mmCIF file of C-alpha atoms in Angstrom:
data_model
loop_
_atom_site.group_PDB
_atom_site.id
_atom_site.type_symbol
_atom_site.label_atom_id
_atom_site.label_comp_id
_atom_site.label_asym_id
_atom_site.label_seq_id
_atom_site.Cartn_x
_atom_site.Cartn_y
_atom_site.Cartn_z
ATOM 1 C CA GLU L 13 -41.647 -10.673 8.690
ATOM 2 C CA TRP L 14 -43.202 -9.947 5.535
ATOM 3 C CA TYR L 15 -40.223 -11.154 3.121
ATOM 4 C CA ASN L 16 -36.924 -13.333 3.701
ATOM 5 C CA ASN L 17 -35.477 -12.117 0.833
ATOM 6 C CA TYR L 18 -36.328 -8.120 0.966
ATOM 7 C CA PRO L 19 -33.522 -5.986 -0.371
ATOM 8 C CA SER L 20 -32.690 -4.294 2.974
ATOM 9 C CA GLN L 21 -30.041 -1.499 2.593
ATOM 10 C CA ARG L 22 -29.547 -0.870 5.885
ATOM 11 C CA GLY L 23 -29.383 -3.766 9.187
ATOM 12 C CA PRO L 24 -26.957 -6.556 7.592
ATOM 13 C CA ALA L 25 -23.617 -5.441 8.966
ATOM 14 C CA HIS L 26 -21.592 -5.678 5.722
ATOM 15 C CA LYS L 27 -23.816 -2.788 4.408
ATOM 16 C CA ILE L 28 -22.487 0.128 6.579
ATOM 17 C CA VAL L 29 -18.881 -0.617 5.939
ATOM 18 C CA ASP L 30 -18.434 1.887 3.269
ATOM 19 C CA TYR L 31 -19.640 4.650 5.790
ATOM 20 C CA MET L 32 -17.573 2.984 8.689
ATOM 21 C CA LYS L 33 -14.316 3.324 6.586
ATOM 22 C CA LEU L 34 -14.920 7.159 6.013
ATOM 23 C CA PRO L 35 -11.959 9.644 7.159
ATOM 24 C CA LYS L 36 -12.720 10.527 11.010
ATOM 25 C CA ASN L 37 -13.496 14.125 9.975
ATOM 26 C CA GLN L 38 -16.737 13.392 8.040
ATOM 27 C CA LEU L 39 -17.953 10.917 10.815
ATOM 28 C CA GLU L 40 -20.226 11.589 14.359
ATOM 29 C CA PRO L 41 -20.832 9.126 16.919
ATOM 30 C CA ILE L 42 -24.646 8.204 16.751
ATOM 31 C CA MET L 43 -24.989 9.714 20.223
ATOM 32 C CA THR L 44 -24.319 13.699 18.615
ATOM 33 C CA ASN L 45 -26.666 16.448 18.545
ATOM 34 C CA SER L 46 -28.716 15.731 15.005
ATOM 35 C CA GLU L 47 -27.795 19.684 13.849
ATOM 36 C CA ASN L 48 -23.824 18.387 14.064
ATOM 37 C CA ILE L 49 -24.267 15.347 12.021
ATOM 38 C CA ILE L 50 -22.832 15.256 8.443
ATOM 39 C CA GLY L 51 -24.478 12.332 7.178
ATOM 40 C CA PHE L 52 -27.591 12.347 8.895
ATOM 41 C CA GLY L 53 -29.407 9.002 7.118
ATOM 42 C CA PRO L 54 -26.060 6.620 7.776
ATOM 43 C CA ASN L 55 -25.483 8.292 11.280
ATOM 44 C CA ALA L 56 -28.832 8.245 12.822
ATOM 45 C CA TYR L 57 -30.696 5.179 10.444
ATOM 46 C CA ALA L 58 -28.045 2.585 8.867
ATOM 47 C CA LYS L 59 -25.498 2.586 11.793
ATOM 48 C CA PRO L 60 -28.182 2.042 14.957
ATOM 49 C CA ALA L 61 -29.561 -0.480 12.645
ATOM 50 C CA THR L 62 -26.777 -2.338 12.278
ATOM 51 C CA ALA L 63 -25.352 -1.910 15.929
ATOM 52 C CA LEU L 64 -28.955 -3.622 17.148
ATOM 53 C CA ASN L 65 -28.652 -6.146 14.409
ATOM 54 C CA ILE L 66 -25.167 -7.231 15.269
ATOM 55 C CA LEU L 67 -26.381 -7.272 18.942
ATOM 56 C CA ARG L 68 -28.926 -9.440 18.485
ATOM 57 C CA GLU L 69 -27.231 -12.153 15.865
ATOM 58 C CA THR L 70 -23.574 -11.784 17.158
ATOM 59 C CA VAL L 71 -23.195 -10.524 20.623
ATOM 60 C CA MET L 72 -25.724 -11.968 23.061
ATOM 61 C CA GLY L 73 -27.772 -14.474 20.083
ATOM 62 C CA ARG L 74 -31.393 -14.238 19.208
ATOM 63 C CA GLU L 75 -33.116 -15.642 22.083
ATOM 64 C CA LEU L 76 -31.385 -13.546 25.186
ATOM 65 C CA PHE L 77 -31.681 -10.524 23.183
ATOM 66 C CA ASP L 78 -35.532 -10.769 21.977
ATOM 67 C CA PHE L 79 -35.921 -11.181 25.854
ATOM 68 C CA ALA L 80 -34.051 -8.312 26.982
ATOM 69 C CA PHE L 81 -35.477 -6.146 24.407
ATOM 70 C CA LYS L 82 -39.239 -7.219 25.616
ATOM 71 C CA GLN L 83 -38.091 -6.248 29.329
ATOM 72 C CA TYR L 84 -37.458 -3.199 27.982
ATOM 73 C CA ALA L 85 -40.586 -2.710 25.733
ATOM 74 C CA GLN L 86 -42.774 -3.432 28.841
ATOM 75 C CA ARG L 87 -41.115 -1.328 31.534
ATOM 76 C CA TRP L 88 -40.670 1.538 29.543
ATOM 77 C CA ALA L 89 -44.431 1.443 27.883
ATOM 78 C CA PHE L 90 -46.187 4.832 27.653
ATOM 79 C CA LYS L 91 -42.870 6.558 29.137
ATOM 80 C CA HIS L 92 -40.490 8.497 27.945
ATOM 81 C CA PRO L 93 -37.122 6.494 27.613
ATOM 82 C CA THR L 94 -33.946 7.672 26.882
ATOM 83 C CA PRO L 95 -31.326 5.937 24.559
ATOM 84 C CA ALA L 96 -29.694 5.443 28.704
ATOM 85 C CA ASP L 97 -32.292 3.646 29.838
ATOM 86 C CA LEU L 98 -32.127 1.210 26.734
ATOM 87 C CA PHE L 99 -28.996 0.657 27.429
ATOM 88 C CA ARG L 100 -29.569 -0.095 31.519
ATOM 89 C CA THR L 101 -32.516 -2.316 31.042
ATOM 90 C CA MET L 102 -30.361 -4.845 28.143
ATOM 91 C CA GLU L 103 -27.726 -5.084 30.823
ATOM 92 C CA ASP L 104 -29.752 -5.499 33.447
ATOM 93 C CA ALA L 105 -32.265 -7.880 31.857
ATOM 94 C CA SER L 106 -29.685 -10.378 30.106
ATOM 95 C CA ALA L 107 -27.100 -9.756 33.231
ATOM 96 C CA VAL L 108 -24.521 -9.243 30.253
ATOM 97 C CA ASP L 109 -21.756 -6.143 30.480
ATOM 98 C CA LEU L 110 -22.240 -4.846 27.123
ATOM 99 C CA ASP L 111 -20.300 -1.465 28.274
ATOM 100 C CA TRP L 112 -17.851 -1.887 25.586
ATOM 101 C CA PHE L 113 -20.548 -2.276 22.831
ATOM 102 C CA TRP L 114 -22.385 0.861 23.846
ATOM 103 C CA ARG L 115 -18.941 2.722 24.151
ATOM 104 C CA GLY L 116 -17.876 1.777 20.647
ATOM 105 C CA TRP L 117 -21.006 1.630 18.437
ATOM 106 C CA PHE L 118 -23.002 4.762 19.524
ATOM 107 C CA PHE L 119 -20.029 7.036 21.053
ATOM 108 C CA GLY L 120 -17.218 6.417 19.029
ATOM 109 C CA THR L 121 -16.517 6.201 15.223
ATOM 110 C CA ASP L 122 -13.863 3.541 15.035
ATOM 111 C CA PRO L 123 -14.432 1.428 12.654
ATOM 112 C CA VAL L 124 -14.308 -2.792 12.849
ATOM 113 C CA ASP L 125 -10.610 -4.293 11.367
ATOM 114 C CA ILE L 126 -9.656 -7.260 13.031
ATOM 115 C CA ALA L 127 -6.657 -8.908 11.204
ATOM 116 C CA ILE L 128 -5.154 -12.230 11.151
ATOM 117 C CA ASP L 129 -1.626 -11.653 11.677
ATOM 118 C CA ASN L 130 0.271 -14.943 12.218
ATOM 119 C CA VAL L 131 -0.253 -18.625 12.495
ATOM 120 C CA LYS L 132 1.883 -21.233 14.066
ATOM 121 C CA SER L 133 1.398 -24.809 14.222
ATOM 122 C CA PHE L 134 2.765 -27.188 16.725
ATOM 123 C CA ARG L 135 2.049 -30.851 17.275
ATOM 124 C CA MET L 136 3.601 -32.882 20.348
ATOM 125 C CA ASP L 137 6.978 -34.590 20.057
ATOM 126 C CA THR L 138 6.542 -38.245 20.200
ATOM 127 C CA LYS L 139 9.599 -38.917 20.992
ATOM 128 C CA ASN L 140 9.271 -42.203 18.953
ATOM 129 C CA PRO L 141 12.474 -42.750 17.366
ATOM 130 C CA GLU L 142 10.854 -44.835 14.402
ATOM 131 C CA LEU L 143 8.482 -41.497 13.733
ATOM 132 C CA GLU L 144 10.977 -38.667 14.813
ATOM 133 C CA ASN L 145 13.931 -40.394 12.719
ATOM 134 C CA VAL L 146 11.646 -40.168 9.448
ATOM 135 C CA GLU L 147 11.403 -36.318 10.020
ATOM 136 C CA ALA L 148 14.415 -35.741 10.899
ATOM 137 C CA ARG L 149 15.753 -37.163 7.814
ATOM 138 C CA ARG L 150 13.405 -34.486 5.648
ATOM 139 C CA THR L 151 14.263 -31.776 7.771
ATOM 140 C CA ARG L 152 18.160 -32.574 7.064
ATOM 141 C CA GLU L 153 17.497 -33.121 3.491
ATOM 142 C CA ARG L 154 15.911 -29.526 3.393
ATOM 143 C CA ASN L 155 18.630 -27.916 4.897
ATOM 144 C CA GLU L 156 21.629 -29.445 3.798
ATOM 145 C CA TYR L 157 20.328 -28.669 0.066
ATOM 146 C CA ASN L 158 22.179 -25.535 -1.432
ATOM 147 C CA ILE L 159 23.008 -24.265 -4.855
ATOM 148 C CA GLY L 160 26.978 -25.217 -5.015
ATOM 149 C CA ARG L 161 26.216 -28.576 -4.041
ATOM 150 C CA GLU L 162 23.637 -29.422 -6.860
ATOM 151 C CA ARG L 163 26.412 -27.945 -9.792
ATOM 152 C CA ASN L 164 28.780 -29.773 -8.269
ATOM 153 C CA ARG L 165 26.755 -32.871 -8.797
ATOM 154 C CA ALA L 166 25.714 -31.619 -12.496
ATOM 155 C CA GLU L 167 28.984 -31.501 -13.270
ATOM 156 C CA GLY L 168 30.513 -34.550 -12.108
ATOM 157 C CA ILE L 169 32.965 -33.537 -9.777
ATOM 158 C CA LYS L 170 34.898 -35.945 -7.805
ATOM 159 C CA PHE L 171 35.567 -35.192 -4.395
ATOM 160 C CA ALA L 172 38.675 -37.019 -2.521
ATOM 161 C CA VAL L 173 36.631 -39.406 -0.406
ATOM 162 C CA GLU L 174 34.957 -40.661 -3.442
ATOM 163 C CA GLN L 175 38.433 -41.293 -5.257
ATOM 164 C CA ASP L 176 39.875 -42.772 -2.760
ATOM 165 C CA THR L 177 37.436 -44.727 -0.483
ATOM 166 C CA SER L 178 40.106 -45.433 2.200
ATOM 167 C CA LEU L 179 39.572 -41.775 3.500
ATOM 168 C CA GLN L 180 36.452 -42.379 4.479
ATOM 169 C CA ASP L 181 35.718 -42.707 8.387
ATOM 170 C CA PHE L 182 32.765 -43.832 10.464
ATOM 171 C CA TYR L 183 30.602 -40.920 9.741
ATOM 172 C CA ASN L 184 30.857 -41.233 6.159
ATOM 173 C CA LYS L 185 28.955 -44.737 6.701
ATOM 174 C CA PHE L 186 26.954 -43.803 10.040
ATOM 175 C CA ASN L 187 23.313 -43.612 9.593
ATOM 176 C CA ARG L 188 22.179 -41.279 12.384
ATOM 177 C CA PHE L 189 18.347 -42.003 11.549
ATOM 178 C CA GLU L 190 18.118 -45.410 12.523
ATOM 179 C CA THR L 191 16.508 -46.587 14.949
ATOM 180 C CA THR L 192 18.583 -48.263 17.556
ATOM 181 C CA THR L 193 17.861 -50.782 20.394
ATOM 182 C CA ALA L 194 18.822 -48.250 22.903
ATOM 183 C CA SER L 195 16.747 -45.332 21.574
ATOM 184 C CA ARG L 196 13.430 -47.665 21.415
ATOM 185 C CA ALA L 197 14.014 -49.008 24.882
ATOM 186 C CA ASP L 198 14.002 -45.445 25.953
ATOM 187 C CA PHE L 199 11.081 -44.617 24.277
ATOM 188 C CA ASP L 200 9.298 -47.941 25.639
ATOM 189 C CA ALA L 201 10.802 -46.696 29.195
ATOM 190 C CA PHE L 202 9.218 -43.163 28.764
ATOM 191 C CA TYR L 203 5.865 -44.476 27.510
ATOM 192 C CA LYS L 204 5.441 -46.782 30.729
ATOM 193 C CA SER L 205 5.859 -43.908 33.175
ATOM 194 C CA LEU L 206 2.926 -41.764 31.668
ATOM 195 C CA SER L 207 -0.416 -41.980 33.071
ATOM 196 C CA PRO L 208 -3.497 -43.354 31.784
ATOM 197 C CA GLU L 209 -4.773 -40.354 31.251
ATOM 198 C CA GLU L 210 -1.615 -38.927 29.910
ATOM 199 C CA GLN L 211 -1.347 -41.613 27.568
ATOM 200 C CA LYS L 212 -4.920 -41.194 26.174
ATOM 201 C CA PHE L 213 -3.496 -37.438 25.273
ATOM 202 C CA TYR L 214 -0.447 -38.654 24.189
ATOM 203 C CA GLY L 215 -2.002 -41.078 21.332
ATOM 204 C CA SER L 216 -4.508 -38.685 20.499
ATOM 205 C CA LYS L 217 -2.428 -37.011 17.860
ATOM 206 C CA THR L 218 -3.670 -33.057 18.710
ATOM 207 C CA ASN L 219 -2.781 -30.542 16.338
ATOM 208 C CA PHE L 220 -2.116 -26.739 18.144
ATOM 209 C CA TYR L 221 -2.406 -23.246 16.588
ATOM 210 C CA GLU L 222 -1.529 -20.200 17.614
ATOM 211 C CA ILE L 223 -2.928 -17.413 15.854
ATOM 212 C CA ASP L 224 -2.372 -13.525 16.499
ATOM 213 C CA PHE L 225 -5.044 -11.173 15.840
ATOM 214 C CA SER L 226 -4.651 -7.544 15.904
ATOM 215 C CA ASN L 227 -7.608 -5.293 16.362
ATOM 216 C CA VAL L 228 -6.180 -2.405 13.799
ATOM 217 C CA GLY L 229 -9.627 -0.446 13.375
ATOM 218 C CA GLY L 230 -10.466 0.001 17.435
ATOM 219 C CA LEU L 231 -13.152 -1.254 17.919
ATOM 220 C CA VAL L 232 -13.334 -4.878 19.714
ATOM 221 C CA MET L 233 -15.721 -7.375 18.454
ATOM 222 C CA PRO L 234 -16.305 -10.962 18.888
ATOM 223 C CA LEU L 235 -13.816 -13.463 16.933
ATOM 224 C CA VAL L 236 -15.754 -15.772 14.406
ATOM 225 C CA LEU L 237 -13.273 -18.191 12.848
ATOM 226 C CA GLU L 238 -14.207 -21.101 10.269
ATOM 227 C CA TRP L 239 -11.448 -23.663 10.205
ATOM 228 C CA THR L 240 -11.286 -25.515 7.197
ATOM 229 C CA TYR L 241 -9.497 -29.011 7.606
ATOM 230 C CA ALA L 242 -7.595 -31.056 5.491
ATOM 231 C CA ASP L 243 -10.339 -33.729 4.825
ATOM 232 C CA GLY L 244 -12.618 -30.587 3.447
ATOM 233 C CA THR L 245 -14.511 -30.400 6.349
ATOM 234 C CA LYS L 246 -15.044 -27.212 8.187
ATOM 235 C CA GLU L 247 -16.183 -25.786 11.954
ATOM 236 C CA VAL L 248 -17.073 -22.294 12.788
ATOM 237 C CA GLU L 249 -15.827 -21.334 16.383
ATOM 238 C CA ARG L 250 -16.894 -18.241 17.983
ATOM 239 C CA ILE L 251 -15.229 -16.604 20.883
ATOM 240 C CA SER L 252 -16.849 -13.778 23.028
ATOM 241 C CA ALA L 253 -15.231 -10.110 22.749
ATOM 242 C CA TYR L 254 -13.975 -10.713 26.538
ATOM 243 C CA ILE L 255 -10.713 -11.778 24.937
ATOM 244 C CA TRP L 256 -10.199 -8.044 24.369
ATOM 245 C CA ARG L 257 -10.275 -7.007 27.978
ATOM 246 C CA LYS L 258 -6.786 -7.024 28.965
ATOM 247 C CA ASP L 259 -5.441 -5.766 25.834
ATOM 248 C CA GLU L 260 -7.368 -4.085 23.264
ATOM 249 C CA GLU L 261 -4.941 -4.022 20.269
ATOM 250 C CA LYS L 262 -3.563 -7.435 20.105
ATOM 251 C CA VAL L 263 -4.438 -10.738 21.346
ATOM 252 C CA THR L 264 -3.021 -14.084 20.955
ATOM 253 C CA LYS L 265 -4.610 -17.724 21.696
ATOM 254 C CA VAL L 266 -4.150 -21.459 21.271
ATOM 255 C CA PHE L 267 -6.608 -23.522 19.919
ATOM 256 C CA ALA L 268 -6.182 -27.374 19.694
ATOM 257 C CA LYS L 269 -7.774 -28.994 16.736
ATOM 258 C CA ALA L 270 -8.335 -32.971 16.106
ATOM 259 C CA LYS L 271 -7.552 -32.631 12.393
ATOM 260 C CA GLU L 272 -4.989 -30.619 10.661
ATOM 261 C CA VAL L 273 -6.098 -27.572 9.561
ATOM 262 C CA THR L 274 -5.751 -25.826 6.386
ATOM 263 C CA ALA L 275 -7.165 -22.683 6.323
ATOM 264 C CA VAL L 276 -8.634 -20.202 8.593
ATOM 265 C CA ARG L 277 -11.036 -17.653 7.975
ATOM 266 C CA LEU L 278 -12.091 -14.487 10.121
ATOM 267 C CA ASP L 279 -15.592 -13.376 10.406
ATOM 268 C CA PRO L 280 -17.234 -16.124 7.436
ATOM 269 C CA TYR L 281 -20.957 -14.317 7.143
ATOM 270 C CA ARG L 282 -19.396 -10.989 7.261
ATOM 271 C CA GLU L 283 -21.837 -10.206 10.511
ATOM 272 C CA THR L 284 -19.309 -7.791 12.155
ATOM 273 C CA ALA L 285 -18.815 -5.225 9.798
ATOM 274 C CA ASP L 286 -15.136 -5.179 9.592
ATOM 275 C CA ILE L 287 -14.049 -3.022 6.984
ATOM 276 C CA ASP L 288 -11.035 -5.251 5.345
ATOM 277 C CA GLU L 289 -11.313 -8.550 4.534
ATOM 278 C CA ASN L 290 -8.188 -8.825 2.765
ATOM 279 C CA ASN L 291 -6.664 -9.551 6.524
ATOM 280 C CA ASN L 292 -9.233 -11.878 7.465
ATOM 281 C CA SER L 293 -7.631 -15.251 6.326
ATOM 282 C CA TRP L 294 -4.992 -17.535 6.262
ATOM 283 C CA PRO L 295 -3.442 -18.308 4.241
ATOM 284 C CA ARG L 296 -4.057 -14.666 2.448
ATOM 285 C CA ASN L 297 -7.051 -14.544 0.350
ATOM 286 C CA TYR L 298 -7.221 -10.849 -1.597
ATOM 287 C CA VAL L 299 -10.317 -9.870 -2.547
ATOM 288 C CA PRO L 300 -10.178 -8.629 -6.121
ATOM 289 C CA SER L 301 -11.592 -4.979 -6.464
ATOM 290 C CA LYS L 302 -13.078 -3.435 -9.390
ATOM 291 C CA PHE L 303 -13.532 -0.148 -11.120
ATOM 292 C CA GLU L 304 -16.356 1.466 -12.945
ATOM 293 C CA LEU L 305 -15.748 4.261 -15.639
ATOM 294 C CA PHE L 306 -18.638 6.439 -15.552
ATOM 295 C CA LYS L 307 -19.469 9.929 -17.165
ATOM 296 C CA GLN L 308 -20.779 12.428 -14.234
ATOM 297 C CA GLN L 309 -24.733 13.579 -15.266
ATOM 298 C CA GLN L 310 -26.334 16.150 -13.609
ATOM 299 C CA SER L 311 -30.021 15.501 -12.228
ATOM 300 C CA ILE L 312 -32.653 17.396 -9.946
ATOM 301 C CA ARG L 313 -32.170 15.617 -6.329
ATOM 302 C CA GLY L 314 -34.595 12.785 -5.830
ATOM 303 C CA ALA L 315 -35.689 12.598 -9.502
ATOM 304 C CA SER L 316 -35.778 9.583 -11.689
ATOM 305 C CA THR L 317 -32.408 8.685 -13.671
ATOM 306 C CA GLY L 318 -34.554 6.139 -15.722
ATOM 307 C CA PRO L 319 -37.294 3.519 -15.687
ATOM 308 C CA ASN L 320 -36.951 1.197 -12.781
ATOM 309 C CA PRO L 321 -37.018 -2.355 -13.022
ATOM 310 C CA MET L 322 -40.748 -2.917 -12.627
ATOM 311 C CA GLN L 323 -41.202 -0.215 -15.749
ATOM 312 C CA GLN L 324 -38.906 -2.073 -18.309
ATOM 313 C CA ASN L 325 -40.523 -5.310 -17.797
ATOM 314 C CA ARG L 326 -43.748 -3.932 -18.436
ATOM 315 C CA THR L 327 -42.550 -2.292 -21.542
ATOM 316 C CA GLN L 328 -40.362 -5.163 -22.685
ATOM 317 C CA SER L 329 -43.860 -7.407 -22.369
ATOM 318 C CA GLN L 330 -46.064 -5.271 -24.369
ATOM 319 C CA PRO L 331 -46.955 -6.740 -27.665
ATOM 320 C CA GLN L 332 -44.671 -4.622 -30.744
ATOM 321 C CA SER L 333 -47.843 -2.776 -31.956
ATOM 322 C CA GLN L 334 -48.419 -1.089 -28.681
ATOM 323 C CA LYS L 335 -45.006 -0.127 -28.215
ATOM 324 C CA GLN L 336 -44.945 1.271 -31.425
ATOM 325 C CA GLN L 337 -48.290 3.336 -30.778
ATOM 326 C CA GLY L 338 -46.436 4.947 -27.591
ATOM 327 C CA THR L 339 -43.739 5.807 -30.280
ATOM 328 C CA ASP L 340 -46.037 7.597 -32.441
ATOM 329 C CA LYS L 341 -47.823 9.518 -29.901
#
């Protein structure tokens, strides 16, 4: 409540990523005796702060979390609660099953790494010959193309049916993509057989997208998806972590969208502490990495390595005469 833009080093989900991606032999669960912890600061302070932040912002929502936490504070005021009392009270007050969350964040070391493996798009077959024939023509033109035919045309080769047109038969002139009276009549009969509700759905031109997700890291989390549509608009959709209840490794879900989707991004606000953002988007959008050249310098632990920004600014704002006096001393 002091300053909204305070540069906090603990709490926001993405700031725990470097710790959670460490090798397993350098990590311990939060619920570990402090004498057995390697990285006490990240384990005892940063990770619990991040876990509660994610629980409030992503899993439960602010209103429900604040209510449940207030109940915990009132029930255990002037007493000696244990972590288990916090876990039970948060679940009891919110009526939300959080076993998966406590188990993953407080009793495990698995990181969050959920990937978009594959995206398939579908559209309903309209059965309208005027529309389907156009698409069928395009598909055939793509499939019929090959390098041999292209080079034959470039060399100007004349084939038998071109040299002697009498060799051509019915199928040389038949247009299989032309809408016939019979095909149109079949479509009209099909459309009339639909109920009013089916006709309404039929005319909606809904786009279906089947997305395969995989839990690479091992820690299940809600799915936060950002959809980018062909018209430039965006939509954020949130799916509960219960989607993983029958399979914690892989899950597939079908989405129905009124508009055509051009891109899908997982965890757009970096709120789940996902350790690998390269597999969070479709089409793939790789995040460039940087490396830095440095010369190792040994210094006393806790000692300053130079002036801080406030000291630098104070020095720069001094008149030149004062700077010179300081140098002479």
